Short mmCIF file of C-alpha atoms and ligand atoms in Angstrom, two decimals:
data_model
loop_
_atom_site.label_atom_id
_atom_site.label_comp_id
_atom_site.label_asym_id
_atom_site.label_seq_id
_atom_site.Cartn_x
_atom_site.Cartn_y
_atom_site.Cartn_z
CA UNK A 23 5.94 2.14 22.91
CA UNK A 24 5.35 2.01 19.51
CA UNK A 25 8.47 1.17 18.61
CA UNK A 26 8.72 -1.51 20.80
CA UNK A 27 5.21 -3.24 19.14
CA UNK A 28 6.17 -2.47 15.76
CA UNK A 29 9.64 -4.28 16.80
CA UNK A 30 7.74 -7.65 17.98
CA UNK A 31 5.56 -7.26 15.06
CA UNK A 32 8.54 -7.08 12.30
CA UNK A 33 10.65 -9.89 13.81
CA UNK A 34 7.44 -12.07 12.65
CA UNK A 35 7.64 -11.66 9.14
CA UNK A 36 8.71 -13.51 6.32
CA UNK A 37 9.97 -10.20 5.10
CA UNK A 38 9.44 -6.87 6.23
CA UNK A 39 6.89 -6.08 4.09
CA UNK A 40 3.34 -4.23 3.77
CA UNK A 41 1.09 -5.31 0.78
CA UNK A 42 0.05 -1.74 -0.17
CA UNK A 43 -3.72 -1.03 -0.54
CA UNK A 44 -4.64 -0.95 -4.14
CA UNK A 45 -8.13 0.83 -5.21
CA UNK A 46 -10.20 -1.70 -7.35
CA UNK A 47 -7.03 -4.40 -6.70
CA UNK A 48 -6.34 -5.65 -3.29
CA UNK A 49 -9.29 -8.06 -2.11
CA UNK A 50 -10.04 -9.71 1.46
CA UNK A 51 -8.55 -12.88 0.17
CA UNK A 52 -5.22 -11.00 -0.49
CA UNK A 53 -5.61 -9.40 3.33
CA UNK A 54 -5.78 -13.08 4.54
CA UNK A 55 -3.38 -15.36 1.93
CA UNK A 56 -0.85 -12.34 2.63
CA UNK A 57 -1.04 -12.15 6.14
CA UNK A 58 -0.58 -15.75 6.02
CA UNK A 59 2.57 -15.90 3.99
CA UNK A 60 4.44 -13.97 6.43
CA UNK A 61 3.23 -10.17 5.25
CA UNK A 62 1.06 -7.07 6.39
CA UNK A 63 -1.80 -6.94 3.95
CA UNK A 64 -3.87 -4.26 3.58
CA UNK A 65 -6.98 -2.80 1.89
CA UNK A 66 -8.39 0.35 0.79
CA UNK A 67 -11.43 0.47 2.80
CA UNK A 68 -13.31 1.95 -0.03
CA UNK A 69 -12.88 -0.67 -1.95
CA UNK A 70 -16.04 -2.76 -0.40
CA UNK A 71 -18.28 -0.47 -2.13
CA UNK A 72 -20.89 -0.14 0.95
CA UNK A 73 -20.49 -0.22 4.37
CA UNK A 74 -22.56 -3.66 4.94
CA UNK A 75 -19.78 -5.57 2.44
CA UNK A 76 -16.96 -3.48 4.20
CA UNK A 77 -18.59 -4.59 7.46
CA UNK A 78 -18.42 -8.33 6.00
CA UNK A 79 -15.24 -8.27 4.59
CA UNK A 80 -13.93 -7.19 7.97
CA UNK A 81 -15.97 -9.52 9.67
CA UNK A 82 -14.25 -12.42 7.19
CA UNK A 83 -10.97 -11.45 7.71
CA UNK A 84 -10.90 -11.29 11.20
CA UNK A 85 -12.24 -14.50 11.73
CA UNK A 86 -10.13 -16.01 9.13
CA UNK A 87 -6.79 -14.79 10.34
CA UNK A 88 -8.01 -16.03 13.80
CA UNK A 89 -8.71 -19.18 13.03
CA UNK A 90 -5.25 -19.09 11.11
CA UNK A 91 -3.38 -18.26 14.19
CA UNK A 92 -4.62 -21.56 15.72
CA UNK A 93 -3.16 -24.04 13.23
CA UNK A 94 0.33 -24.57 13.99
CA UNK A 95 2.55 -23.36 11.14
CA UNK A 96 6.14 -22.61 10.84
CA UNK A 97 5.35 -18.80 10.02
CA UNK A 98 3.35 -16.70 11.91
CA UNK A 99 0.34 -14.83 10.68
CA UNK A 100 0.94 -11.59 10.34
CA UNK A 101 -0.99 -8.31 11.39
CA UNK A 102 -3.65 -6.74 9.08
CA UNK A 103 -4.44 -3.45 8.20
CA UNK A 104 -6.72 -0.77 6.28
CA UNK A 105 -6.40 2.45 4.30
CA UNK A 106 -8.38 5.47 4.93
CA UNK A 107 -8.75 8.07 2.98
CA UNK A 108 -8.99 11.29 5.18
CA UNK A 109 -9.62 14.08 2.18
CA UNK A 110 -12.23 15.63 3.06
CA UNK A 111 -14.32 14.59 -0.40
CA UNK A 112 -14.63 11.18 1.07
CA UNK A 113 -18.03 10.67 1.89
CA UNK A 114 -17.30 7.23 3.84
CA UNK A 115 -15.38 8.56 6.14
CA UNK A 116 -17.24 8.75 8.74
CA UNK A 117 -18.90 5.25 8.61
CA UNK A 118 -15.63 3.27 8.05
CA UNK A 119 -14.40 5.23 11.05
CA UNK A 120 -17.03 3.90 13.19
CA UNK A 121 -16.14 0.27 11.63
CA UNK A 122 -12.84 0.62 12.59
CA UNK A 123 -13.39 0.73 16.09
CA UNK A 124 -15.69 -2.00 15.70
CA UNK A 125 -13.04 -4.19 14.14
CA UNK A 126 -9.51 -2.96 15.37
CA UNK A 127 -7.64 -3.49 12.46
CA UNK A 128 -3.88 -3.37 13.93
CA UNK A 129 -2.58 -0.93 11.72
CA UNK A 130 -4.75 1.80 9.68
CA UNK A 131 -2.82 3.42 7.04
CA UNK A 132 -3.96 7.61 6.10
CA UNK A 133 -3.78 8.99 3.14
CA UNK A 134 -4.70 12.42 1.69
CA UNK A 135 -5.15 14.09 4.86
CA UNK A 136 -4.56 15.01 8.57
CA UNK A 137 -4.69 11.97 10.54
CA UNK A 138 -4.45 13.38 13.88
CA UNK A 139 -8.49 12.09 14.78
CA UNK A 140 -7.40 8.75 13.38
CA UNK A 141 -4.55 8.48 15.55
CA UNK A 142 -6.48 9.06 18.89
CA UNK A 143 -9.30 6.32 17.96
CA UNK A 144 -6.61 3.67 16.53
CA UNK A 145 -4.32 4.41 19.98
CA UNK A 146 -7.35 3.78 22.15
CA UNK A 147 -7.60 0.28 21.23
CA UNK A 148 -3.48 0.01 20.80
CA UNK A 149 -3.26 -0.13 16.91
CA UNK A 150 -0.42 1.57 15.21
CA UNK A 151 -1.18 4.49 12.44
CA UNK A 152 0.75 4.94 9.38
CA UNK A 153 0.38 7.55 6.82
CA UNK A 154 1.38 8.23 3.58
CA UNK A 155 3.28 11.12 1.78
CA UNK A 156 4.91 12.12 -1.49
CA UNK A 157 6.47 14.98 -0.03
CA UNK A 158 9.14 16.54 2.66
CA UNK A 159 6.02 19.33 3.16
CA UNK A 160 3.42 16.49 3.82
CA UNK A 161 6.38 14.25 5.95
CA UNK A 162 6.77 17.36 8.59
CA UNK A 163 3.20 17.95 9.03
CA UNK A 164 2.38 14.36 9.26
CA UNK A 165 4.94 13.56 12.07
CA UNK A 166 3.60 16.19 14.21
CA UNK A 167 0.42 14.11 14.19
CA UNK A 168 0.88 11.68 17.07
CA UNK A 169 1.30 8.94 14.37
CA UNK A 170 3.73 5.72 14.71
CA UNK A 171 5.08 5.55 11.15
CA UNK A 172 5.45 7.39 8.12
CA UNK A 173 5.56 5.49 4.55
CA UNK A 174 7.66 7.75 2.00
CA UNK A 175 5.68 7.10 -1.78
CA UNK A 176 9.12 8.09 -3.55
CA UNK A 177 9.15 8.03 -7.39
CA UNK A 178 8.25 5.96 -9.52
CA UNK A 179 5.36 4.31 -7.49
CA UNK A 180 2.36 2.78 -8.26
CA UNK A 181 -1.20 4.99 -7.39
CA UNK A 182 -0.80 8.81 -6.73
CA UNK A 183 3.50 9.02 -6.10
CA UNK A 184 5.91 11.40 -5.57
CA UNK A 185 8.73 12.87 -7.28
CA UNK A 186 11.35 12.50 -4.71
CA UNK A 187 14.48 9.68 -5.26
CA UNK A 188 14.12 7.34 -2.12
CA UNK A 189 17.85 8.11 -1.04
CA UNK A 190 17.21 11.80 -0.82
CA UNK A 191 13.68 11.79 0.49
CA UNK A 192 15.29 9.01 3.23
CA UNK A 193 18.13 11.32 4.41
CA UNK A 194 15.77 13.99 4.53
CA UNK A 195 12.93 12.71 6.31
CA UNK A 196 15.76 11.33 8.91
CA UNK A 197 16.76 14.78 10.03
CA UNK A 198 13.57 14.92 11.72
CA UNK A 199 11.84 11.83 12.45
CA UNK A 200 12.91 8.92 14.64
CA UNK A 201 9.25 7.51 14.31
CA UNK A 202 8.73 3.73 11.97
CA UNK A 203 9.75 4.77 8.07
CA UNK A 204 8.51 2.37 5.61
CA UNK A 205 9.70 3.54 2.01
CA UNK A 206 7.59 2.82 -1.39
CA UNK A 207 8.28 2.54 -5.03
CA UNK A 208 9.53 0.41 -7.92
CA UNK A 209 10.24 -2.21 -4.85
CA UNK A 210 9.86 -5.73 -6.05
CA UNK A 211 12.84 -8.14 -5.33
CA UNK A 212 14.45 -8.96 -2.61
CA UNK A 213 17.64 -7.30 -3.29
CA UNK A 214 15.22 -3.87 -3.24
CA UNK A 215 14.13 -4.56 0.62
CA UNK A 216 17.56 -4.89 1.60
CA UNK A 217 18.56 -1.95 -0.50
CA UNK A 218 15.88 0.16 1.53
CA UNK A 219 17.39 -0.91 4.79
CA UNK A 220 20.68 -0.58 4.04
CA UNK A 221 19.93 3.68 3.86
CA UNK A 222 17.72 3.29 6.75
CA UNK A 223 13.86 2.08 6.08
CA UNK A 224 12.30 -0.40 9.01
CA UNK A 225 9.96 -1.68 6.17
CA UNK A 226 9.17 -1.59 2.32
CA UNK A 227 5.54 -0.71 0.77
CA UNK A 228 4.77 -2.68 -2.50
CA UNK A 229 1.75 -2.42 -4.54
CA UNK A 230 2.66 -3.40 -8.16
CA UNK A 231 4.64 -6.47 -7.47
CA UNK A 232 1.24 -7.67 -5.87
CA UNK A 233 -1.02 -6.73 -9.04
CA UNK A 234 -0.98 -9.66 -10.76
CA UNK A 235 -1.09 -12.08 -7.56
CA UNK A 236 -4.46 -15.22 -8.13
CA UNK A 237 -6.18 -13.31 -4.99
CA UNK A 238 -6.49 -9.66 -6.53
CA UNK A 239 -9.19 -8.14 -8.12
CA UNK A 240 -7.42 -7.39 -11.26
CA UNK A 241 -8.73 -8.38 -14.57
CA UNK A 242 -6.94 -10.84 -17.02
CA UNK A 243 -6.74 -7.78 -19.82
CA UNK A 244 -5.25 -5.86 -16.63
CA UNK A 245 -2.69 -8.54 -15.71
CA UNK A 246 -1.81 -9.28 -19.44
CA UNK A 247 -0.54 -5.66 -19.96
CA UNK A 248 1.41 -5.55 -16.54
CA UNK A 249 3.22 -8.60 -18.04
CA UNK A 250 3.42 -6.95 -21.60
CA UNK A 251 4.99 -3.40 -20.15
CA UNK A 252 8.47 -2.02 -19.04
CA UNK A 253 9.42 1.37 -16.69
CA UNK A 254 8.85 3.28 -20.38
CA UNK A 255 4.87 2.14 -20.42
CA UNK A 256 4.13 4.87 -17.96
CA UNK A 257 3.21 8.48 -17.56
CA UNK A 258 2.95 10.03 -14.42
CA UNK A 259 -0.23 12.39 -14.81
CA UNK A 260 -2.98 14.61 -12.65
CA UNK A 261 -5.19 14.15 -15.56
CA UNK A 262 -7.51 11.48 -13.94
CA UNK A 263 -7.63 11.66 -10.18
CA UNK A 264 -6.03 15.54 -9.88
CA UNK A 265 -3.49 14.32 -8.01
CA UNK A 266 -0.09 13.25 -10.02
CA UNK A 267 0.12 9.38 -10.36
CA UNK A 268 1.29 7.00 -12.77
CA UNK A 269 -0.56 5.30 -15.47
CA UNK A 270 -0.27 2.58 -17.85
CA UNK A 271 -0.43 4.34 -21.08
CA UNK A 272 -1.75 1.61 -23.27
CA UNK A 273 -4.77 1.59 -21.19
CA UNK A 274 -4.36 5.32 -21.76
CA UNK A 275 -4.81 5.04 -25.68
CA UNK A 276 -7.40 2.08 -25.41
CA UNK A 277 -9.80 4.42 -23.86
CA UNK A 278 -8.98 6.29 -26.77
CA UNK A 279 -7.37 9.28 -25.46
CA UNK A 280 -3.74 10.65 -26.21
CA UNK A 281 -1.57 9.99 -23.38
CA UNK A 282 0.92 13.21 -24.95
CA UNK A 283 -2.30 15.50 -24.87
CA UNK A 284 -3.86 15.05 -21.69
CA UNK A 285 -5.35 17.72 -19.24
CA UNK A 286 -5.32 18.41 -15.62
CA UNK A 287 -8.69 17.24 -13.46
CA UNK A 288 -9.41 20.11 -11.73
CA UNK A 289 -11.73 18.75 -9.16
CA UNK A 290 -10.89 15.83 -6.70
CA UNK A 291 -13.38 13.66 -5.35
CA UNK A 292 -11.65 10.67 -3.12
CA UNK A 293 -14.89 9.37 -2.61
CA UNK A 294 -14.44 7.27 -5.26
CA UNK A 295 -18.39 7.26 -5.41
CA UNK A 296 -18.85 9.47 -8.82
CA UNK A 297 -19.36 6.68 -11.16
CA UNK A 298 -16.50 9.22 -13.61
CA UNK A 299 -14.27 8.67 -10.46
CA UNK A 300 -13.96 5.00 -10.63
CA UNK A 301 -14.43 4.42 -14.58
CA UNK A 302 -11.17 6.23 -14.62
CA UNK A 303 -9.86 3.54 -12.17
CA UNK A 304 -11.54 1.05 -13.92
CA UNK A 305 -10.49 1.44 -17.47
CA UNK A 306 -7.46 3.44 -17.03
CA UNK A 307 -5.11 1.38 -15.13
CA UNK A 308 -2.02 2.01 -12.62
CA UNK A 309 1.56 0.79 -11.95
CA UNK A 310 4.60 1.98 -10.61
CA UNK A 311 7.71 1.53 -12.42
CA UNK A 312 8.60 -1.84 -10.71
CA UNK A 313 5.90 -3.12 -13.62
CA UNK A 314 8.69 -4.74 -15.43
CA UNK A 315 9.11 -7.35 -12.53
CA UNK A 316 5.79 -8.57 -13.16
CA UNK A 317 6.20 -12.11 -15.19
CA UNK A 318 3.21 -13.99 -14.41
CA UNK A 319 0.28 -14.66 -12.19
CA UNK A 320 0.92 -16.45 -8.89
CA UNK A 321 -0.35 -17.27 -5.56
CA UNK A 322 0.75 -14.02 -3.03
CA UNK A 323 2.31 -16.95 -1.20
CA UNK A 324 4.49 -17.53 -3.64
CA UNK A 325 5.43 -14.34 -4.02
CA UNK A 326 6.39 -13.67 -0.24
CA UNK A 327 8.66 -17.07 -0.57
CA UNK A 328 10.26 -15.30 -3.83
CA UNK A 329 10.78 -12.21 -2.30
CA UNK A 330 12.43 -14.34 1.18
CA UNK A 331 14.62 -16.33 -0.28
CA UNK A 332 16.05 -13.13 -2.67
CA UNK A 333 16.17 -10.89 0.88
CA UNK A 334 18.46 -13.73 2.71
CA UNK A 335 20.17 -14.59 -0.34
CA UNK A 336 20.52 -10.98 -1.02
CA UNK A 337 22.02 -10.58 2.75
CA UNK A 338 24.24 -13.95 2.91
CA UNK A 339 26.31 -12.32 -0.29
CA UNK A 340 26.52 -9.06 1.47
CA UNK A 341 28.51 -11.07 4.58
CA UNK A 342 30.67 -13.12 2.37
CA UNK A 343 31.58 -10.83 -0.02
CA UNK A 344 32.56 -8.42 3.73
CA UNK A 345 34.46 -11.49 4.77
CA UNK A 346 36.56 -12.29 1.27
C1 FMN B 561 -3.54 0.13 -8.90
C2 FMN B 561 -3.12 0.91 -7.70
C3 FMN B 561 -4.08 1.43 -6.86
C4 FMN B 561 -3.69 2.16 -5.72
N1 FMN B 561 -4.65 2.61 -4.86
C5 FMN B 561 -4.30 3.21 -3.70
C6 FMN B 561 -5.29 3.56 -2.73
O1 FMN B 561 -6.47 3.35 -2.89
N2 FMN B 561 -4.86 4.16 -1.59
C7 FMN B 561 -3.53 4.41 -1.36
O2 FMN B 561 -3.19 4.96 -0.31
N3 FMN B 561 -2.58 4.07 -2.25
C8 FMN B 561 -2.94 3.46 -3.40
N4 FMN B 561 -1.98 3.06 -4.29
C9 FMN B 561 -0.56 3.27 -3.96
C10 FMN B 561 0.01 2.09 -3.19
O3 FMN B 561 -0.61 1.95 -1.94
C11 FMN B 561 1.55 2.24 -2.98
O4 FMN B 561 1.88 3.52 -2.48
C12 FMN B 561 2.32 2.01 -4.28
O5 FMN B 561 1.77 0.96 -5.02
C13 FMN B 561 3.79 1.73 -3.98
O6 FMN B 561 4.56 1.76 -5.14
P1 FMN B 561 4.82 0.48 -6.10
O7 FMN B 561 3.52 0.25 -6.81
O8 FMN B 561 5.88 0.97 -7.02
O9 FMN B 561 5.21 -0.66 -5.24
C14 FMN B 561 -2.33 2.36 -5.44
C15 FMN B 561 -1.36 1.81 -6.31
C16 FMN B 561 -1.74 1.08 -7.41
C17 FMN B 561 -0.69 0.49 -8.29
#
């Protein structure tokens, strides 16, 4: 069944992309101009930093997108959805549980967790569950869950990522799963979504391509350093969250630490409520090695056209070049 939604869902889209949730980045207005252009955009729930502006923001994009659907456009608006954070440390969880049933998002994307009580909850109402993980250990346990798709955060990504190259983790993750697989990390041109489904991916992930969009939350000193860094600007560290992720290490050294001489966090807390917890997100800022794609700030629409008109171009050479 699922595959059959997911299947009307994808032949929607401008591309088969998801905007990936982005802590302290991805706002309600990317959610709606991205679901607009022809993507799935997403959210970190904890990123409305109470409930009552979570329940708002919902609230706002709901309507929005509704209201959306009714004007007659060429591209269809797209499905939404939210991340949850099922470690245990968050403290939310609960609450933005209960708002999800409220709200319905279509898709609610785990991470950090079992997802298993998600999955029955999201089912109920027919929305589709993703999760996340960096690992073949993670990938098994996760597709014993009763969830629809699994997204594979390969190397290289943006946020907390893996270590595994996308063609091996791919392969591997095929052997036993026949479930949705959406693969993340460094993806940012068309030619890279088409690359991805060439081995075998139904859909692409992308988080720092979207950074520097006009509808994010990120700051101009934020953006200016995405568009001043390379691949080689990053370290891939469990010094600030405990988990391994990579970091921009300029904004390493400008909060005056030594990006060579830093130490594990030994405690996690994914509530993101310890005010430590989100300084470090705050001040000490994230990218995946796709950072060199980023040129400039620009609508998300624009963006999604970019990225469409590299994916058919991208396909179109692929036939000719076949046929010659
Ligand atoms: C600034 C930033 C914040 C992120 N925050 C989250 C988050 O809150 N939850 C989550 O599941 N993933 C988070 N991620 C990971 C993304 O959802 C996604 O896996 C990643 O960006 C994909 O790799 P790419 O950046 O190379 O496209 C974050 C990534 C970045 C760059």
């Amino acid at each position: 069944m699922s595959q059959q939604q997911f299947a009307r869902i994808k032949e929607r889209l401008a591309v088969p992309v998801i905007a990936a949730p982005m802590f302290l980045v991805s706002s309600p207005e990317m959610v709606i101009e991205g679901c607009k252009a022809g993507i799935i955009g997403s959210f970190p729930l904890l990123n409305a930093r109470t409930t009552e502006i979570l329940e708002e923001w919902m609230e706002r994009i709901t309507q929005e997108l509704a209201a959306a659907r009714e004007e007659d456009t060429a591209q269809p608006v797209a499905p939404w959805a939210v991340n949850l954070i099922v470690h245990r440390t968050n403290k939310r969880y609960e609450t933005d549980l209960d708002l999800i049933k409220k709200f319905q998002p279509p898709i609610v994307i785990t991470s950090l967790g079992n997802p298993q009580p998600v999955v029955d909850i999201v089912h109920e109402y027919g929305g589709l569950v993703f999760s996340d993980v960096i690992n073949l250990t993670h990938a098994r346990k996760a597709a014993n869950t009763g969830i629809d798709g699994l997204i594979l955060v390969c190397n290289g990504a943006g946020g907390h990522a893996g270590t595994l190259n996308p063609v091996a983790f791919l392969s591997a993750v095929q052997e036993f799963w026949n479930g949705i697989t959406i693969v993340a990390g460094c993806i940012s041109r068309g030619q890279d979504i088409v690359a991805m489904e060439v081995l075998g991916a139904d859909m692409v992930y992308m988080g720092t391509r979207f950074i520097a969009t006009a509808e994010t939350f990120a700051s101009e000193a934020y953006r200016s350093m995405l568009m001043a860094s390379n691949a080689e600007d990053l370290i891939y560290t469990d010094a600030f969250s405990g988990v391994h992720g990579n970091y921009l290490a300029p904004s390493i050294r400008n909060a005056g630490l030594d990006p060579n001489q830093l130490q594990k966090k030994d405690t996690m807390d994914f509530s993101f409520a310890q005010v430590s917890e989100a300084k470090a997100w705050k001040d000490i800022w994230s990218a995946g090695q796709g950072v060199g794609a980023i040129k400039r700030t620009a609508p998300i629409a624009d963006v999604v056209a970019e990225l469409r008109e590299e994916y058919e171009q991208t396909y179109a050479s692929l036939v000719s070049a076949r046929k010659g």
